[in-house]
Short mmCIF file of C-alpha atoms and ligand atoms in Angstrom, two decimals:
data_model
loop_
_atom_site.label_atom_id
_atom_site.label_comp_id
_atom_site.label_asym_id
_atom_site.label_seq_id
_atom_site.Cartn_x
_atom_site.Cartn_y
_atom_site.Cartn_z
CA MET A 296 0.00 0.00 0.00
CA LYS A 297 1.03 3.60 -0.49
CA PRO A 298 0.77 6.30 2.18
CA ALA A 299 -2.01 8.90 2.25
CA ALA A 300 -1.05 12.23 0.66
CA PHE A 301 1.20 14.52 2.71
CA THR A 302 3.22 17.71 2.28
CA TYR A 303 6.98 17.32 2.56
CA HIS A 304 9.12 19.93 4.35
CA ARG A 305 12.90 19.78 4.55
CA ALA A 306 14.24 21.35 7.76
CA ARG A 307 17.41 23.47 7.56
CA ASP A 308 18.25 23.40 11.27
CA VAL A 309 16.81 22.14 14.56
CA GLU A 310 15.31 25.52 15.47
CA GLY A 311 13.60 25.76 12.06
CA ALA A 312 12.26 22.21 12.41
CA ALA A 313 10.87 23.00 15.89
CA ARG A 314 9.25 26.19 14.58
CA LEU A 315 7.66 24.28 11.70
CA LEU A 316 6.34 21.60 14.06
CA ALA A 317 4.85 24.27 16.32
CA GLU A 318 3.21 26.01 13.33
CA LEU A 319 1.85 22.85 11.72
CA GLY A 320 0.49 21.36 14.96
CA ASP A 321 -0.71 17.81 15.52
CA GLU A 322 -0.88 16.94 11.83
CA ALA A 323 2.91 17.14 11.41
CA LYS A 324 5.52 14.48 12.09
CA ILE A 325 9.29 14.38 11.97
CA ILE A 326 10.84 11.90 9.62
CA ALA A 327 14.46 10.79 10.21
CA GLY A 328 15.48 7.39 8.77
CA GLY A 329 11.88 6.55 7.86
CA GLN A 330 12.34 2.88 8.79
CA SER A 331 9.39 2.81 11.18
CA LEU A 332 7.31 5.80 10.11
CA VAL A 333 7.09 4.95 6.40
CA ALA A 334 5.91 1.41 7.16
CA MET A 335 3.24 2.83 9.48
CA MET A 336 2.18 5.33 6.79
CA ASN A 337 2.03 2.60 4.16
CA PHE A 338 -0.27 0.56 6.40
CA ARG A 339 -2.25 3.77 7.12
CA LEU A 340 -1.51 3.37 10.82
CA ALA A 341 -0.13 6.92 10.64
CA ARG A 342 -1.54 9.63 8.36
CA PRO A 343 0.46 12.79 8.99
CA GLU A 344 -0.52 15.67 6.70
CA HIS A 345 2.99 17.10 6.93
CA LEU A 346 6.39 15.44 7.17
CA VAL A 347 9.30 17.50 8.49
CA ASP A 348 12.48 15.83 7.28
CA ILE A 349 15.39 16.25 9.70
CA GLY A 350 17.53 13.63 7.96
CA GLY A 351 19.88 16.18 6.37
CA LEU A 352 20.58 18.31 9.46
CA ASP A 353 24.25 18.85 10.28
CA GLY A 354 25.85 18.07 13.61
CA LEU A 355 23.33 15.56 14.95
CA ASP A 356 25.11 12.35 14.02
CA GLY A 357 28.10 12.45 16.38
CA VAL A 358 29.18 9.40 18.39
CA ARG A 359 31.80 10.11 21.05
CA THR A 360 33.01 9.31 24.55
CA ASP A 361 33.72 12.48 26.53
CA PRO A 362 36.66 12.89 28.96
CA ASP A 363 34.20 12.41 31.87
CA GLY A 364 33.51 8.90 30.53
CA SER A 365 29.98 9.57 29.24
CA LEU A 366 28.92 8.31 25.81
CA ARG A 367 27.07 10.92 23.71
CA ILE A 368 25.21 9.89 20.59
CA GLY A 369 23.50 12.34 18.25
CA ALA A 370 19.90 11.57 17.32
CA LEU A 371 20.74 11.17 13.63
CA ALA A 372 23.54 8.64 14.18
CA THR A 373 22.48 5.41 12.53
CA HIS A 374 22.53 2.05 14.28
CA HIS A 375 25.26 1.01 11.87
CA ALA A 376 27.39 4.08 12.68
CA VAL A 377 27.36 3.01 16.34
CA GLU A 378 28.04 -0.63 15.45
CA THR A 379 31.11 0.39 13.44
CA ALA A 380 32.31 3.37 15.52
CA PRO A 381 36.05 3.39 16.31
CA PRO A 382 37.11 2.30 19.82
CA GLU A 383 37.97 5.87 20.83
CA ALA A 384 34.32 6.78 20.17
CA VAL A 385 32.68 3.70 21.72
CA GLY A 386 35.22 1.99 23.97
CA PRO A 387 35.13 -1.29 25.93
CA GLY A 388 33.15 0.42 28.69
CA PHE A 389 30.23 0.65 26.27
CA ALA A 390 30.72 -2.64 24.43
CA VAL A 391 27.11 -3.50 25.35
CA VAL A 392 25.87 -0.57 23.25
CA ARG A 393 27.93 -1.48 20.21
CA GLU A 394 27.10 -5.19 20.44
CA ALA A 395 23.37 -4.61 20.91
CA MET A 396 23.22 -3.17 17.38
CA ARG A 397 23.48 -6.59 15.77
CA TRP A 398 20.01 -7.42 17.11
CA ILE A 399 18.39 -4.53 15.21
CA GLY A 400 16.74 -5.63 11.96
CA HIS A 401 19.01 -6.23 8.99
CA LEU A 402 21.97 -4.23 7.70
CA PRO A 403 19.94 -2.01 5.30
CA ILE A 404 17.68 -1.03 8.21
CA ARG A 405 20.66 -0.35 10.45
CA THR A 406 22.29 1.87 7.84
CA ARG A 407 19.18 4.10 7.58
CA GLY A 408 17.43 3.86 10.95
CA THR A 409 18.55 6.40 13.54
CA VAL A 410 19.12 6.26 17.28
CA GLY A 411 16.78 9.21 17.88
CA GLY A 412 14.09 7.70 15.65
CA SER A 413 14.21 4.45 17.59
CA LEU A 414 13.98 6.20 20.98
CA ALA A 415 11.18 8.51 19.83
CA HIS A 416 9.27 5.61 18.25
CA ALA A 417 9.46 3.82 21.64
CA ASP A 418 8.79 0.23 20.70
CA SER A 419 8.84 -1.69 23.98
CA THR A 420 11.32 -4.24 22.60
CA ALA A 421 13.62 -1.77 20.82
CA GLU A 422 17.23 -2.23 21.85
CA TRP A 423 17.89 1.52 22.21
CA CYS A 424 14.95 1.94 24.57
CA LEU A 425 16.15 -0.99 26.68
CA LEU A 426 19.73 0.32 26.79
CA ALA A 427 18.52 3.79 27.76
CA VAL A 428 16.49 2.41 30.67
CA LEU A 429 19.22 -0.01 31.78
CA LEU A 430 22.02 2.55 31.76
CA ASP A 431 20.04 5.53 33.12
CA ALA A 432 20.54 7.53 29.94
CA GLU A 433 19.42 11.14 29.55
CA LEU A 434 17.53 12.16 26.43
CA VAL A 435 18.12 15.68 25.21
CA ALA A 436 15.15 17.33 23.47
CA ARG A 437 14.95 20.75 21.84
CA GLY A 438 11.79 22.69 21.10
CA PRO A 439 10.59 26.28 20.61
CA SER A 440 11.07 26.98 24.34
CA GLY A 441 14.63 25.63 24.50
CA GLU A 442 16.40 22.44 25.51
CA ARG A 443 15.55 19.95 28.25
CA ARG A 444 17.11 16.73 29.49
CA ILE A 445 14.75 13.87 30.25
CA PRO A 446 15.90 10.85 32.31
CA ALA A 447 15.14 7.60 30.46
CA GLY A 448 13.08 6.49 33.47
CA ASP A 449 10.64 9.35 32.76
CA PHE A 450 10.82 9.28 28.96
CA PHE A 451 8.85 6.15 28.03
CA HIS A 452 5.16 6.47 28.87
CA GLY A 453 3.71 3.34 27.24
CA TYR A 454 3.28 1.70 23.84
CA TYR A 455 4.85 4.09 21.29
CA THR A 456 4.38 7.00 23.69
CA THR A 457 7.05 9.26 25.16
CA ALA A 458 7.49 12.45 27.16
CA LEU A 459 8.34 14.38 23.96
CA GLU A 460 6.03 17.28 23.12
CA PRO A 461 4.76 17.33 19.50
CA ASP A 462 7.07 20.27 18.69
CA GLU A 463 10.17 18.81 20.36
CA ILE A 464 13.04 17.14 18.57
CA LEU A 465 15.28 14.59 20.21
CA VAL A 466 18.83 15.76 19.53
CA GLU A 467 21.05 13.53 21.65
CA VAL A 468 21.17 10.62 24.08
CA VAL A 469 23.79 10.61 26.85
CA PHE A 470 24.88 7.45 28.65
CA PRO A 471 26.46 8.86 31.82
CA LYS A 472 28.79 6.07 32.97
CA PRO A 473 30.66 3.18 31.36
CA ALA A 474 29.14 -0.25 31.97
CA PRO A 475 32.00 -2.68 31.35
CA HIS A 476 30.08 -5.71 32.66
CA ALA A 477 26.80 -5.24 30.84
CA ALA A 478 25.11 -7.42 28.21
CA LEU A 479 21.89 -7.46 26.20
CA THR A 480 20.36 -10.59 24.75
CA GLU A 481 17.00 -11.48 23.28
CA PHE A 482 14.77 -13.98 21.54
CA ALA A 483 13.12 -13.28 18.19
CA GLU A 484 11.27 -15.66 15.90
CA ARG A 485 13.66 -14.95 13.02
CA GLN A 486 16.98 -13.16 12.69
CA GLY A 487 16.22 -9.46 12.20
CA ASP A 488 12.72 -9.52 13.71
CA PHE A 489 11.80 -7.43 16.72
CA ALA A 490 12.43 -9.36 19.93
CA VAL A 491 9.64 -11.25 21.65
CA VAL A 492 11.50 -10.65 24.93
CA ALA A 493 14.81 -8.84 25.43
CA ALA A 494 16.86 -8.79 28.65
CA ALA A 495 19.77 -6.59 29.63
CA VAL A 496 21.91 -6.50 32.75
CA ASP A 497 24.65 -4.24 34.05
CA LEU A 498 26.62 -6.03 36.76
CA ARG A 499 28.93 -4.56 39.40
CA LEU A 500 31.84 -6.87 40.14
CA ASP A 501 34.52 -6.63 42.81
CA ALA A 502 38.11 -5.71 41.88
CA ASP A 503 39.18 -9.25 40.92
CA GLY A 504 35.98 -9.86 38.94
CA ARG A 505 35.04 -12.97 40.95
CA SER A 506 32.11 -11.65 42.95
CA VAL A 507 28.98 -9.74 42.07
CA THR A 508 28.30 -6.79 44.34
CA GLY A 509 25.15 -5.47 42.65
CA GLY A 510 23.66 -4.58 39.31
CA ARG A 511 20.73 -3.50 37.19
CA VAL A 512 18.26 -5.62 35.24
CA ALA A 513 15.96 -4.37 32.47
CA LEU A 514 13.43 -6.16 30.26
CA GLY A 515 11.74 -5.37 26.96
CA GLY A 516 8.62 -7.01 25.52
CA VAL A 517 7.00 -7.70 28.88
CA ALA A 518 5.15 -4.40 29.42
CA PRO A 519 4.09 -1.36 27.35
CA GLN A 520 7.56 0.12 27.83
CA PRO A 521 10.96 -1.30 28.81
CA VAL A 522 11.16 -1.80 32.58
CA ARG A 523 13.76 -2.16 35.30
CA VAL A 524 13.19 -5.08 37.67
CA PRO A 525 13.95 -4.00 41.27
CA GLU A 526 13.23 -7.50 42.66
CA ALA A 527 15.96 -9.03 40.46
CA GLU A 528 18.31 -6.14 41.29
CA ALA A 529 17.76 -6.84 45.00
CA VAL A 530 19.01 -10.39 44.45
CA LEU A 531 22.17 -9.05 42.77
CA ALA A 532 22.64 -6.53 45.60
CA ARG A 533 22.81 -9.41 48.11
CA GLY A 534 25.95 -10.37 46.20
CA GLY A 535 27.79 -13.65 45.75
CA PRO A 536 30.47 -15.35 43.74
CA VAL A 537 30.22 -15.35 39.95
CA GLY A 538 29.15 -18.79 38.79
CA SER A 539 27.14 -19.52 41.95
CA GLY A 540 23.37 -19.87 41.86
CA LEU A 541 23.12 -16.08 42.01
CA PHE A 542 22.28 -15.64 38.33
CA ALA A 543 19.63 -18.36 38.43
CA ALA A 544 18.10 -16.71 41.50
CA CYS A 545 18.19 -13.31 39.80
CA ALA A 546 16.54 -14.76 36.66
CA GLU A 547 13.90 -16.57 38.71
CA SER A 548 13.12 -13.41 40.60
CA ALA A 549 12.80 -11.40 37.34
CA ALA A 550 10.41 -13.99 35.89
CA ALA A 551 8.29 -13.97 39.05
CA ALA A 552 8.27 -10.18 39.34
CA VAL A 553 6.79 -9.36 35.94
CA ASP A 554 3.11 -8.81 36.36
CA SER A 555 1.14 -10.63 33.62
CA PRO A 556 3.45 -10.46 30.59
CA PRO A 557 1.52 -9.79 27.38
CA ALA A 558 0.11 -12.70 25.39
CA ASP A 559 -0.16 -12.27 21.61
CA ALA A 560 0.65 -13.93 18.30
CA ASN A 561 4.35 -13.94 19.28
CA GLY A 562 3.83 -15.98 22.41
CA SER A 563 1.78 -16.66 25.50
CA ALA A 564 2.42 -15.06 28.88
CA ARG A 565 3.89 -18.40 30.03
CA HIS A 566 6.27 -18.48 27.07
CA ARG A 567 7.40 -14.94 27.83
CA ARG A 568 7.96 -15.77 31.50
CA ARG A 569 10.15 -18.70 30.49
CA LEU A 570 12.06 -16.44 28.11
CA ILE A 571 12.67 -13.92 30.90
CA ARG A 572 14.18 -16.67 33.08
CA THR A 573 16.46 -17.93 30.30
CA LEU A 574 17.50 -14.55 28.94
CA VAL A 575 18.27 -12.85 32.26
CA ALA A 576 20.53 -15.76 33.27
CA ARG A 577 22.20 -15.68 29.85
CA ALA A 578 22.74 -11.92 29.99
CA CYS A 579 24.38 -12.30 33.45
CA GLU A 580 26.74 -14.99 32.11
CA GLU A 581 27.63 -12.87 29.07
CA ALA A 582 28.19 -9.79 31.22
CA THR A 583 30.66 -11.59 33.48
CA ALA A 584 32.48 -13.13 30.53
CA ARG A 585 33.67 -9.68 29.42
C1 FAD B 156 12.01 -5.00 8.96
C2 FAD B 156 12.37 -4.11 10.12
C3 FAD B 156 12.93 -4.70 11.26
C4 FAD B 156 13.28 -3.88 12.35
N1 FAD B 156 13.81 -4.47 13.46
C5 FAD B 156 14.10 -3.71 14.52
C6 FAD B 156 14.63 -4.30 15.71
O1 FAD B 156 14.84 -5.49 15.79
N2 FAD B 156 14.89 -3.48 16.75
C7 FAD B 156 14.65 -2.12 16.69
O2 FAD B 156 14.90 -1.42 17.67
N3 FAD B 156 14.19 -1.54 15.59
C8 FAD B 156 13.90 -2.30 14.51
N4 FAD B 156 13.40 -1.70 13.39
C9 FAD B 156 13.13 -0.23 13.41
C10 FAD B 156 14.39 0.60 13.15
O3 FAD B 156 15.27 0.49 14.25
C11 FAD B 156 14.06 2.07 12.96
O4 FAD B 156 15.22 2.62 12.46
C12 FAD B 156 13.70 2.88 14.19
O5 FAD B 156 12.63 2.31 14.92
C13 FAD B 156 13.22 4.28 13.80
O6 FAD B 156 14.27 5.06 13.37
P1 FAD B 156 14.10 5.98 12.08
O7 FAD B 156 15.24 6.91 12.05
O8 FAD B 156 13.92 5.09 10.91
O9 FAD B 156 12.79 6.81 12.48
P2 FAD B 156 11.53 7.22 11.59
O10 FAD B 156 10.89 6.01 11.01
O11 FAD B 156 11.90 8.30 10.65
O12 FAD B 156 10.61 7.84 12.74
C14 FAD B 156 10.05 7.01 13.74
C15 FAD B 156 9.25 7.88 14.72
O13 FAD B 156 10.13 8.68 15.50
C16 FAD B 156 9.88 10.08 15.28
N5 FAD B 156 11.21 10.70 15.23
C17 FAD B 156 12.25 10.33 14.46
N6 FAD B 156 13.35 11.02 14.79
C18 FAD B 156 12.99 11.86 15.78
C19 FAD B 156 13.70 12.84 16.54
N7 FAD B 156 15.01 13.07 16.38
N8 FAD B 156 13.02 13.53 17.50
C20 FAD B 156 11.69 13.29 17.72
N9 FAD B 156 10.97 12.38 17.02
C21 FAD B 156 11.62 11.67 16.07
C22 FAD B 156 9.08 10.16 14.00
O14 FAD B 156 8.23 11.28 13.97
C23 FAD B 156 8.31 8.86 14.05
O15 FAD B 156 7.19 9.01 14.89
C24 FAD B 156 13.07 -2.46 12.28
C25 FAD B 156 12.54 -1.88 11.12
C26 FAD B 156 12.19 -2.70 10.05
C27 FAD B 156 11.62 -2.04 8.82
#
């Protein structure tokens, strides 16, 4: 199917794009890589009357680690640009970010789809959304009234819904601290499909790397937005040697904590609960293997 008719606008800068969005109101949408929006328009799930193309804007595709250790990624950086960034841009402390890219669609999608587009689209199983929640990222948005920084924990409001105002543009995501013992893993029906369930952990290990002293656990595909799992994090906080039953206990606790996982054509609630158990344990193993 083809999309409904729309008027195309090419933005010259972020301020101009924000002004246009404010002028055009609810009937306007930003287009970046188009990898999600165009499909929705073709299926008539979205019918914007105006598209504001930010794809050509300069200065929004940077990928760099700052001297304070934070990783800053411009909204127009593609998934592939992050996957292939040099080590001085995405170092071993953020290996989880680089490696998570391989789970996103296929190469042609990764070369066009953008980090900002994925975060703004807010699919509950999207790898960027899960990483943002896991690593306490800050999302930087700019609109007619200036710039604001939104913690990932406050950004995702539900299925495909975020804290962004209709005239705001996501310009950057900032991951504040390296996570050298983090991993993301998932299960999808076929290579390149969206995950049915995705799990990510960020473990704290002691100096010799033999004991876990705490960590964070996040899940995608089990609720309208990616979620942290405090019950599983409490198990990690109790600590214990790597390779003990700690990871199994953490996984069990994550599976028990999720309140009625969704049931749909991709799997029953029971199937998803089993996936949580398997994937959390696997992510813990992968995180400690770094
Ligand atoms: C076959 C297929 C498989 C895929 N598999 C996966 C997968 O496994 N995991 C995954 O995460 N994604 C997957 N994707 C989606 C892909 O990652 C998209 O690139 C991403 O969801 C959207 O990025 P985009 O730049 O293409 O955004 P667009 O499609 O251009 O826009 C998406 C939405 O975000 C808004 N938007 C875009 N940029 C901004 C911005 N800077 N500020 C504010 N709003 C903005 C748009 O208005 C629109 O509502 C898949 C896509 C396809 C077609």
